[in-house]
PDB file of C-alpha atoms and ligand atoms in Angstrom:
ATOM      1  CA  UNK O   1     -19.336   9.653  -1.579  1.00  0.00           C
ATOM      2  CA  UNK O   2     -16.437   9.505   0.937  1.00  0.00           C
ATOM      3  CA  UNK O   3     -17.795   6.208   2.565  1.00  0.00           C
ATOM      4  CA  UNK O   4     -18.386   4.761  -1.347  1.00  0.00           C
ATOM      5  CA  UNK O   5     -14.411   5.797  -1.689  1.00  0.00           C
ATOM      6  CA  UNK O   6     -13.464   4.425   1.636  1.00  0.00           C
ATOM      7  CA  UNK O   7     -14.919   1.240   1.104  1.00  0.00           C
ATOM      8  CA  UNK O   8     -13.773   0.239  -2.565  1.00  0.00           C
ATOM      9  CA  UNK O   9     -10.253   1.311  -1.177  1.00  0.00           C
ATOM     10  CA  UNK O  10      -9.330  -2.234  -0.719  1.00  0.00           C
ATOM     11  CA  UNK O  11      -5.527  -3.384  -0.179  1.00  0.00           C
ATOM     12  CA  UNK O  12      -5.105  -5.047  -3.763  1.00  0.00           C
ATOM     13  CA  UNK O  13      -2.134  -7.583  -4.397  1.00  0.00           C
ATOM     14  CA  UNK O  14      -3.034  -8.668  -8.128  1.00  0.00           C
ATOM     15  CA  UNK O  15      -2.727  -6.046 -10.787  1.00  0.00           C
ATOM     16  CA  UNK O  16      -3.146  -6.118 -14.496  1.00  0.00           C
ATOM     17  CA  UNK O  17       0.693  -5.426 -14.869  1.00  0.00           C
ATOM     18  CA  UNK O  18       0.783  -4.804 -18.495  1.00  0.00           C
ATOM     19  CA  UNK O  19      -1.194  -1.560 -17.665  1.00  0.00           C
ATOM     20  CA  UNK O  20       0.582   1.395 -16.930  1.00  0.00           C
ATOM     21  CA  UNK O  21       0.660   4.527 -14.210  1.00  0.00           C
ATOM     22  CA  UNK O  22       2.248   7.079 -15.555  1.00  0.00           C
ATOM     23  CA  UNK O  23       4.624   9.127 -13.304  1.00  0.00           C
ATOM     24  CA  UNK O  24       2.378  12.309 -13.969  1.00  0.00           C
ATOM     25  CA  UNK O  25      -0.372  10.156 -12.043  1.00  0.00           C
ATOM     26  CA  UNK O  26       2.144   9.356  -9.291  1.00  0.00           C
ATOM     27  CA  UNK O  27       2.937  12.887  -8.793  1.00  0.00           C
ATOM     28  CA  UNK O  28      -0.490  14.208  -8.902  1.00  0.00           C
ATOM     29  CA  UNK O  29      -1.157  11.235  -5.494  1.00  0.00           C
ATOM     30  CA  UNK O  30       1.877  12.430  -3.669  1.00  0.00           C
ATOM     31  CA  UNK O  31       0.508  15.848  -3.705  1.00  0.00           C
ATOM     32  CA  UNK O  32      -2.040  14.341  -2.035  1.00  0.00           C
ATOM     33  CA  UNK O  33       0.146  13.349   0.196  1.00  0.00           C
ATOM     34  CA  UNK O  34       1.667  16.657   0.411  1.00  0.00           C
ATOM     35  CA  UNK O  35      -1.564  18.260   1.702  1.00  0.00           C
ATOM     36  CA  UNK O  36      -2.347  16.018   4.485  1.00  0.00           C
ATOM     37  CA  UNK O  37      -2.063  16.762   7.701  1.00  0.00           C
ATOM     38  CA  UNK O  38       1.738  16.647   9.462  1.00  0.00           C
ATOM     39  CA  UNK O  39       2.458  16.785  13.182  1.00  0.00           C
ATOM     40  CA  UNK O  40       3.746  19.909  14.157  1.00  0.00           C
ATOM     41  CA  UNK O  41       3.458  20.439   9.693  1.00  0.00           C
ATOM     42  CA  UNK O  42       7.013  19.530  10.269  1.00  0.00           C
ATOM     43  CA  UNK O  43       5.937  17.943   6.738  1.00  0.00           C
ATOM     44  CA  UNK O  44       9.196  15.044   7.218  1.00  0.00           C
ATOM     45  CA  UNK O  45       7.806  12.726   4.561  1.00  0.00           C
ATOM     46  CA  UNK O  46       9.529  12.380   0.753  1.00  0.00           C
ATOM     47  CA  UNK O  47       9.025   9.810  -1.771  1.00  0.00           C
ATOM     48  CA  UNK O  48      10.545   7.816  -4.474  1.00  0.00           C
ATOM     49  CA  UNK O  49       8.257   6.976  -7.445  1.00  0.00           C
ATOM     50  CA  UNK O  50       8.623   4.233  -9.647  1.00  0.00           C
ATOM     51  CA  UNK O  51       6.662   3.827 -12.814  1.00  0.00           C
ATOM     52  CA  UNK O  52       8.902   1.691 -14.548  1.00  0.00           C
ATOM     53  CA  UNK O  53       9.586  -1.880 -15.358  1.00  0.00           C
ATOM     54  CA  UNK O  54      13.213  -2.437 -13.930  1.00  0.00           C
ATOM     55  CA  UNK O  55      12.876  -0.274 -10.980  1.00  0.00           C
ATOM     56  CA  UNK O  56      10.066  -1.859  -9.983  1.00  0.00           C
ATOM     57  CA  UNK O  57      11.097  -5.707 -10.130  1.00  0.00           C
ATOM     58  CA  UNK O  58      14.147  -4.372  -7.906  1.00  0.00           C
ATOM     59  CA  UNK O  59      11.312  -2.836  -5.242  1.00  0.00           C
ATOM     60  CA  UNK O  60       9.345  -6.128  -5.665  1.00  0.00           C
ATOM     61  CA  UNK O  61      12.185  -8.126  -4.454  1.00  0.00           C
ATOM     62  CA  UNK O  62      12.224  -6.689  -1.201  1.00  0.00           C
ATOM     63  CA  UNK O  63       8.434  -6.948  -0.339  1.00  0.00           C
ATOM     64  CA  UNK O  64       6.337  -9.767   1.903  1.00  0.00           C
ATOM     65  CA  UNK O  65       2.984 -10.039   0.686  1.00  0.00           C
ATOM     66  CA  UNK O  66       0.194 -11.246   2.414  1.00  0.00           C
ATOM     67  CA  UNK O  67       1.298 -13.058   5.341  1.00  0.00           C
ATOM     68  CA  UNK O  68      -2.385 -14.914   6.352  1.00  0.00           C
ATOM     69  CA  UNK O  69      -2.455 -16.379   2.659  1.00  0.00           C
ATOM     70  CA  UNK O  70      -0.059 -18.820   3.581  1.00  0.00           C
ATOM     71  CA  UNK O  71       0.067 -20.848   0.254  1.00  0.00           C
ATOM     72  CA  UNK O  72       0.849 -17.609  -2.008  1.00  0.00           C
ATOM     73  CA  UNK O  73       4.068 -16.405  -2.213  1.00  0.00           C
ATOM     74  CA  UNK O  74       2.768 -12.988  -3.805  1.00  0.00           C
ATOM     75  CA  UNK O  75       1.503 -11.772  -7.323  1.00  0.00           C
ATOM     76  CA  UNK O  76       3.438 -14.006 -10.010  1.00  0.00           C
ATOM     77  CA  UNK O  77       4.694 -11.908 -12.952  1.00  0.00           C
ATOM     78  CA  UNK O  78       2.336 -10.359 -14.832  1.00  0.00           C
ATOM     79  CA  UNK O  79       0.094  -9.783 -12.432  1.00  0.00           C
ATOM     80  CA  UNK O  80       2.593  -7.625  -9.703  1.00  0.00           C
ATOM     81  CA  UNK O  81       2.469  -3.740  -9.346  1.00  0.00           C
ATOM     82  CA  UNK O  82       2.859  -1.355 -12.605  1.00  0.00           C
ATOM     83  CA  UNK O  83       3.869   1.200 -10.067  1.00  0.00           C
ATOM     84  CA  UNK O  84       5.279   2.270  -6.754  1.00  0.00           C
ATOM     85  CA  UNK O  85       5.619   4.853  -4.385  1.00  0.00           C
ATOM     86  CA  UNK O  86       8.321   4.590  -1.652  1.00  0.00           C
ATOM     87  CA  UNK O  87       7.052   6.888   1.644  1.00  0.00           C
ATOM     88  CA  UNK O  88      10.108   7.772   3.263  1.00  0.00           C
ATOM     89  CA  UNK O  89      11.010   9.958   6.384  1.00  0.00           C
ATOM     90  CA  UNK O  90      14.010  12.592   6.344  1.00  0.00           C
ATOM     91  CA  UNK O  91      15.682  12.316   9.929  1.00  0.00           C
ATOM     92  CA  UNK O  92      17.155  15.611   8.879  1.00  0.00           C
ATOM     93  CA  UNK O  93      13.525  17.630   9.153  1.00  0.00           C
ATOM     94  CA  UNK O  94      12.396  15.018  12.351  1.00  0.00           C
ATOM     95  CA  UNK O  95      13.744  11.933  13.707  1.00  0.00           C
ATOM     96  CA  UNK O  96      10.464  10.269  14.651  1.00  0.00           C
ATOM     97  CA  UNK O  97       7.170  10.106  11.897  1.00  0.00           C
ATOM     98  CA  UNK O  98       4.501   9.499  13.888  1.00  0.00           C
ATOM     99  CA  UNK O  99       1.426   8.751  12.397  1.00  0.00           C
ATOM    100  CA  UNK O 100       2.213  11.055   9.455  1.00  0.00           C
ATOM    101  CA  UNK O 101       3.183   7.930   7.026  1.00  0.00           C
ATOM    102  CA  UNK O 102      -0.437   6.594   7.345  1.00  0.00           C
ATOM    103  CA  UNK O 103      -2.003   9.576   6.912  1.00  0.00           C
ATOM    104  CA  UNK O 104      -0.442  10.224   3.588  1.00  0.00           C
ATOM    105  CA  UNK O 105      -0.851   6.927   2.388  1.00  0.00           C
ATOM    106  CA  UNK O 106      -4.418   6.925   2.897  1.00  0.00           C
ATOM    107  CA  UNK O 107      -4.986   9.823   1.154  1.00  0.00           C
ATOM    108  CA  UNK O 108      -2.525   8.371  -1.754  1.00  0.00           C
ATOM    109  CA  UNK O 109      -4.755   5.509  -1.876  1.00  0.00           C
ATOM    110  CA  UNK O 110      -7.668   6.942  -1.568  1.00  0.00           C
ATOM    111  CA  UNK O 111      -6.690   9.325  -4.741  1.00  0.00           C
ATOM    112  CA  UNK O 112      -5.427   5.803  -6.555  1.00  0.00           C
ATOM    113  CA  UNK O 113      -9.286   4.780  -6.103  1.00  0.00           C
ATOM    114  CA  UNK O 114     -10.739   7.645  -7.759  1.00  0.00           C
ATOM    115  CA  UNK O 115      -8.614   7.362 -10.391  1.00  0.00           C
ATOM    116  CA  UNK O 116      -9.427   3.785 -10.971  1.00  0.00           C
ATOM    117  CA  UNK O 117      -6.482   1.953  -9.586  1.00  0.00           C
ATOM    118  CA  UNK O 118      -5.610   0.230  -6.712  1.00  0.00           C
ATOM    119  CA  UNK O 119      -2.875  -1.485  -4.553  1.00  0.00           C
ATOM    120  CA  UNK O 120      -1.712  -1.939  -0.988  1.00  0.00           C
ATOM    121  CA  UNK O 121       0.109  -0.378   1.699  1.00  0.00           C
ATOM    122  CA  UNK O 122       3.486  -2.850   2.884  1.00  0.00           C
ATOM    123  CA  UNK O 123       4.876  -2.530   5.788  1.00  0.00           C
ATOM    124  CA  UNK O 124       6.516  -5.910   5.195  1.00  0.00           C
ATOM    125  CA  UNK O 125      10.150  -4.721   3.441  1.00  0.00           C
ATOM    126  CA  UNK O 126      13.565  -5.780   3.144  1.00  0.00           C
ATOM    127  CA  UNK O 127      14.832  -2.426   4.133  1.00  0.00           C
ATOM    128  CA  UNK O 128      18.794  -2.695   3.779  1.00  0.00           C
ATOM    129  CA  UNK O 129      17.742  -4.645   0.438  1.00  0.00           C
ATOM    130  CA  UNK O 130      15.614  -1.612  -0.883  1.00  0.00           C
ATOM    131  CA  UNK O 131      18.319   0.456   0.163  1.00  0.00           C
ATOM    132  CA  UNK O 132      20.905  -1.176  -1.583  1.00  0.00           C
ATOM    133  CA  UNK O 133      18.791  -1.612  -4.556  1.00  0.00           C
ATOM    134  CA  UNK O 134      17.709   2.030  -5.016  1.00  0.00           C
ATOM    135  CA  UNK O 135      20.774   3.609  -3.428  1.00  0.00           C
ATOM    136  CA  UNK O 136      18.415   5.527  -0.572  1.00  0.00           C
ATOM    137  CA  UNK O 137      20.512   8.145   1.374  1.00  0.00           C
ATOM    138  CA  UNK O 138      20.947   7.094   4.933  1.00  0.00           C
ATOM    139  CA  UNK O 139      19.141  10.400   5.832  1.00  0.00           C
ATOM    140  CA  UNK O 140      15.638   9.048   5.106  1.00  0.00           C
ATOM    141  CA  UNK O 141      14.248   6.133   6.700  1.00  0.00           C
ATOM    142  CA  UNK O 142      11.987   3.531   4.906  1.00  0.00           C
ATOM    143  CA  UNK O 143       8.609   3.639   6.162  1.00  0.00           C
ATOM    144  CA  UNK O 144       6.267   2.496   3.756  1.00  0.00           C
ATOM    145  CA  UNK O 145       6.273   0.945   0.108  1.00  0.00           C
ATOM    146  CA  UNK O 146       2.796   1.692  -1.447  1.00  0.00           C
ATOM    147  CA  UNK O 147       1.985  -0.693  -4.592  1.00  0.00           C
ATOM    148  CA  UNK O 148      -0.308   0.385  -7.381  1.00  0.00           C
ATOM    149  CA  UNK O 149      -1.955  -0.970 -10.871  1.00  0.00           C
ATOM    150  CA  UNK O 150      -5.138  -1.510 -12.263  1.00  0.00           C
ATOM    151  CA  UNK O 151      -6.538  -4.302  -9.673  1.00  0.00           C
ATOM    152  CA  UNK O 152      -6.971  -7.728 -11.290  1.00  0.00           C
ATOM    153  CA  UNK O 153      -8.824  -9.070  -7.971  1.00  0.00           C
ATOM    154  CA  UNK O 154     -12.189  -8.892  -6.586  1.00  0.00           C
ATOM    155  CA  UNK O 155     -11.913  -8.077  -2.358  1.00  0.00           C
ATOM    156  CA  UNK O 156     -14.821  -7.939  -0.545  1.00  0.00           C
ATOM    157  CA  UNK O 157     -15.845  -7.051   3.028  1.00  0.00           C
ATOM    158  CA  UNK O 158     -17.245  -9.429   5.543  1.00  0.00           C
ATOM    159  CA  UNK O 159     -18.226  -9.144   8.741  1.00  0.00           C
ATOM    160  CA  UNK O 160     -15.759 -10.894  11.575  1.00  0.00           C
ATOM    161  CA  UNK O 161     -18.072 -14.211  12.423  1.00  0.00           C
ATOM    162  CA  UNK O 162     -18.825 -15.600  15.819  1.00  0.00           C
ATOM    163  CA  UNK O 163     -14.952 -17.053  15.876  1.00  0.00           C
ATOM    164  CA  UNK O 164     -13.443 -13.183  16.340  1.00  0.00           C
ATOM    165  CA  UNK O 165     -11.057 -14.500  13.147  1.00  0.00           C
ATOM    166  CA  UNK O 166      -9.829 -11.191  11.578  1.00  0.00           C
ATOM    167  CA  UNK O 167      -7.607 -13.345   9.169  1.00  0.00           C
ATOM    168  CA  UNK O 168      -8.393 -12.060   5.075  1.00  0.00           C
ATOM    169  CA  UNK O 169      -8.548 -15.115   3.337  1.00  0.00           C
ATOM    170  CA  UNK O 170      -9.114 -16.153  -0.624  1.00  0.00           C
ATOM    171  CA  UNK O 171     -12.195 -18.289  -1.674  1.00  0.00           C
ATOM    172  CA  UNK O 172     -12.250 -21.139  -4.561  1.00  0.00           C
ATOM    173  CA  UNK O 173     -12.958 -18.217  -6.984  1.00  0.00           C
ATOM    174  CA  UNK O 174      -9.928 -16.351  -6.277  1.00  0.00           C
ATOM    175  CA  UNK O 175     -11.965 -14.081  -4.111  1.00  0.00           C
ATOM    176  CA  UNK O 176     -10.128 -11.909  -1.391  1.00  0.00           C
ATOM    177  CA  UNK O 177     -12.249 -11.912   1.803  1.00  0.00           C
ATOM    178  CA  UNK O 178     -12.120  -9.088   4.275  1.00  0.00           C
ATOM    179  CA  UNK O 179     -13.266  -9.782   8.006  1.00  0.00           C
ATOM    180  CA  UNK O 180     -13.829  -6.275   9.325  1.00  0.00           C
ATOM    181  CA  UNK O 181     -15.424  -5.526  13.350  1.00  0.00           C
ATOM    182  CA  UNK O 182     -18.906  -4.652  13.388  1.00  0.00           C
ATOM    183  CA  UNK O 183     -19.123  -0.679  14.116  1.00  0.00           C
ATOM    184  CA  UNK O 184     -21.081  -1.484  17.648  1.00  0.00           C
ATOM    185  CA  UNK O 185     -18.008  -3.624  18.564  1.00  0.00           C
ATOM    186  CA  UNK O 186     -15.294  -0.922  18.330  1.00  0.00           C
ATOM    187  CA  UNK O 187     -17.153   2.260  19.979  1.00  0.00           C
ATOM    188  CA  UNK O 188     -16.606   1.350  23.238  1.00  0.00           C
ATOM    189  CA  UNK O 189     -17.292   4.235  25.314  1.00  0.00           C
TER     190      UNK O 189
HETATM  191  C1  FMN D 201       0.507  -0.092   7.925  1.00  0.00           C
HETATM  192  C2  FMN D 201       0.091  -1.229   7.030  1.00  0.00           C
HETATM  193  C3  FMN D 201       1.036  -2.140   6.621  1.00  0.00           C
HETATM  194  C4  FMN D 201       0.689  -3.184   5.769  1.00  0.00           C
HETATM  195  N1  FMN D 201       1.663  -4.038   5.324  1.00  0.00           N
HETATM  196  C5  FMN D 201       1.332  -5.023   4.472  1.00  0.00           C
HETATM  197  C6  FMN D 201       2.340  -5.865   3.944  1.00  0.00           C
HETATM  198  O1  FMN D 201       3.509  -5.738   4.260  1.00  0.00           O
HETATM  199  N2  FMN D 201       1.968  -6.819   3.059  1.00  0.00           N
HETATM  200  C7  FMN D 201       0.661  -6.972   2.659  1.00  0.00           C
HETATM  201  O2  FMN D 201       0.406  -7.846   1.833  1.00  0.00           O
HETATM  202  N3  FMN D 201      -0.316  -6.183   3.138  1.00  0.00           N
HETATM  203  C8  FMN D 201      -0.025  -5.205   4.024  1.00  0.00           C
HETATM  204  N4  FMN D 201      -0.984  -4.376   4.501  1.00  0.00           N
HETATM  205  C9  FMN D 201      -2.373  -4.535   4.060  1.00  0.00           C
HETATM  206  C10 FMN D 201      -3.261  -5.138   5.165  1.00  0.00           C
HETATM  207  O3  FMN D 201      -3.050  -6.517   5.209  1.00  0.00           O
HETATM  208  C11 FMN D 201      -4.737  -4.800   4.811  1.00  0.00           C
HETATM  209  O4  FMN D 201      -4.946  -3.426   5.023  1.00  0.00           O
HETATM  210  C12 FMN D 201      -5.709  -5.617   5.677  1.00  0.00           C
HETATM  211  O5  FMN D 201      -5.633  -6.975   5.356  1.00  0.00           O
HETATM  212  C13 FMN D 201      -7.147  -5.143   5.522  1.00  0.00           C
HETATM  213  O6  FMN D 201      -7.537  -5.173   4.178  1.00  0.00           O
HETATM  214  P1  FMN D 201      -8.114  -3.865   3.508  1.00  0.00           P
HETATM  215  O7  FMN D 201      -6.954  -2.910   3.324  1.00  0.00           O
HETATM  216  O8  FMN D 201      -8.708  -4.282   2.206  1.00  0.00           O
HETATM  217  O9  FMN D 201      -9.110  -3.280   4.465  1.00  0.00           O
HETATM  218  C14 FMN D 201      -0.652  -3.338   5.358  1.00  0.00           C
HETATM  219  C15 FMN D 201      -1.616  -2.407   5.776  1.00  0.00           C
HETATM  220  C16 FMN D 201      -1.240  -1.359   6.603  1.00  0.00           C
HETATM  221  C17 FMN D 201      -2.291  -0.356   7.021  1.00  0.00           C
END
């Protein structure tokens, strides 16, 4: 069931944006994130949620989607996130995050799938811009913006071919492709 999970747990970057998550949902995946695992459980991590229509077209403003799809400049309206969840780190509990940011995000999206959504973790932010535009306390540092909706894309996993390209790219049908490393390749030792 876990592997099922892991595997339709796709990063997703076209949503049907007309449908909702409601902030109830949001809080019930950050308590996911809540009971992951935290070096030292120094538990630094805090979030911002954002269900709604105007808060979210300021987050989506400071985003980079997709940098291998180099003809797409993102999802066009419509079809961009119906929700948000900012992962943050509070210098004031720990100055460094570790791996603690991925952690809860996985779990976040891995509660997203079972619920029926999807989205994508982004790394790629304009962080004084999403500072500005939220008004985020200099005490927390932006670490990850996790996007969410009801996925309007099919992805699918591929094996990496004989060229070692890792690059996702998008087919004539609008489907996402996925190169992942054949299991043999990566257990090295
Ligand atoms: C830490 C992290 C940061 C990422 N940042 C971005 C990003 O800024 N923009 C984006 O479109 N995708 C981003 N992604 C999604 C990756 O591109 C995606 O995970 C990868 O292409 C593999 O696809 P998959 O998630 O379906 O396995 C990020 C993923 C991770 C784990």
């Amino acid at each position: 069931m876990l592997k099922g999970l892991v595997e339709e747990n796709r990063s997703y970057r076209r949503f049907h944006q007309e449908v909702p998550v409601s902030l109830e949902a949001l809080r019930e995946l950050v308590d996911l994130g809540r009971l992951s695992a935290s070096g030292a459980n120094m538990q630094p991590l805090k979030y911002i949620l954002s269900p709604e229509a105007e808060r979210n077209a300021a987050i989506f403003e400071t985003l980079g989607w997709a940098a291998y799809l180099k003809d797409w400049a993102g999802p066009e309206e419509g079809e961009r996130p119906a929700a948000y969840i900012i992962v943050l780190g509070d210098t004031t509990v720990r100055k460094s995050f570790g791996v603690d940011p991925g952690i809860a995000a996985q779990s976040i999206m891995l509660g997203a799938t079972e619920m029926g959504l999807g989205g994508c973790m982004l790394a790629s932010i304009q962080h004084d811009a999403l500072r500005e535009a939220l008004g985020i306390d200099q005490r927390y540092e932006i670490l990850l913006v996790l996007a969410l909706g009801k996925p309007k894309e099919t992805v699918v996993i591929d094996p990496v071919g004989p060229d070692d390209d890792i690059k996702y790219w998008r087919d004539a049908d609008g489907v996402h492709h996925v190169p992942k490393r054949a299991l043999d390749e990566i257990i090295v030792g």
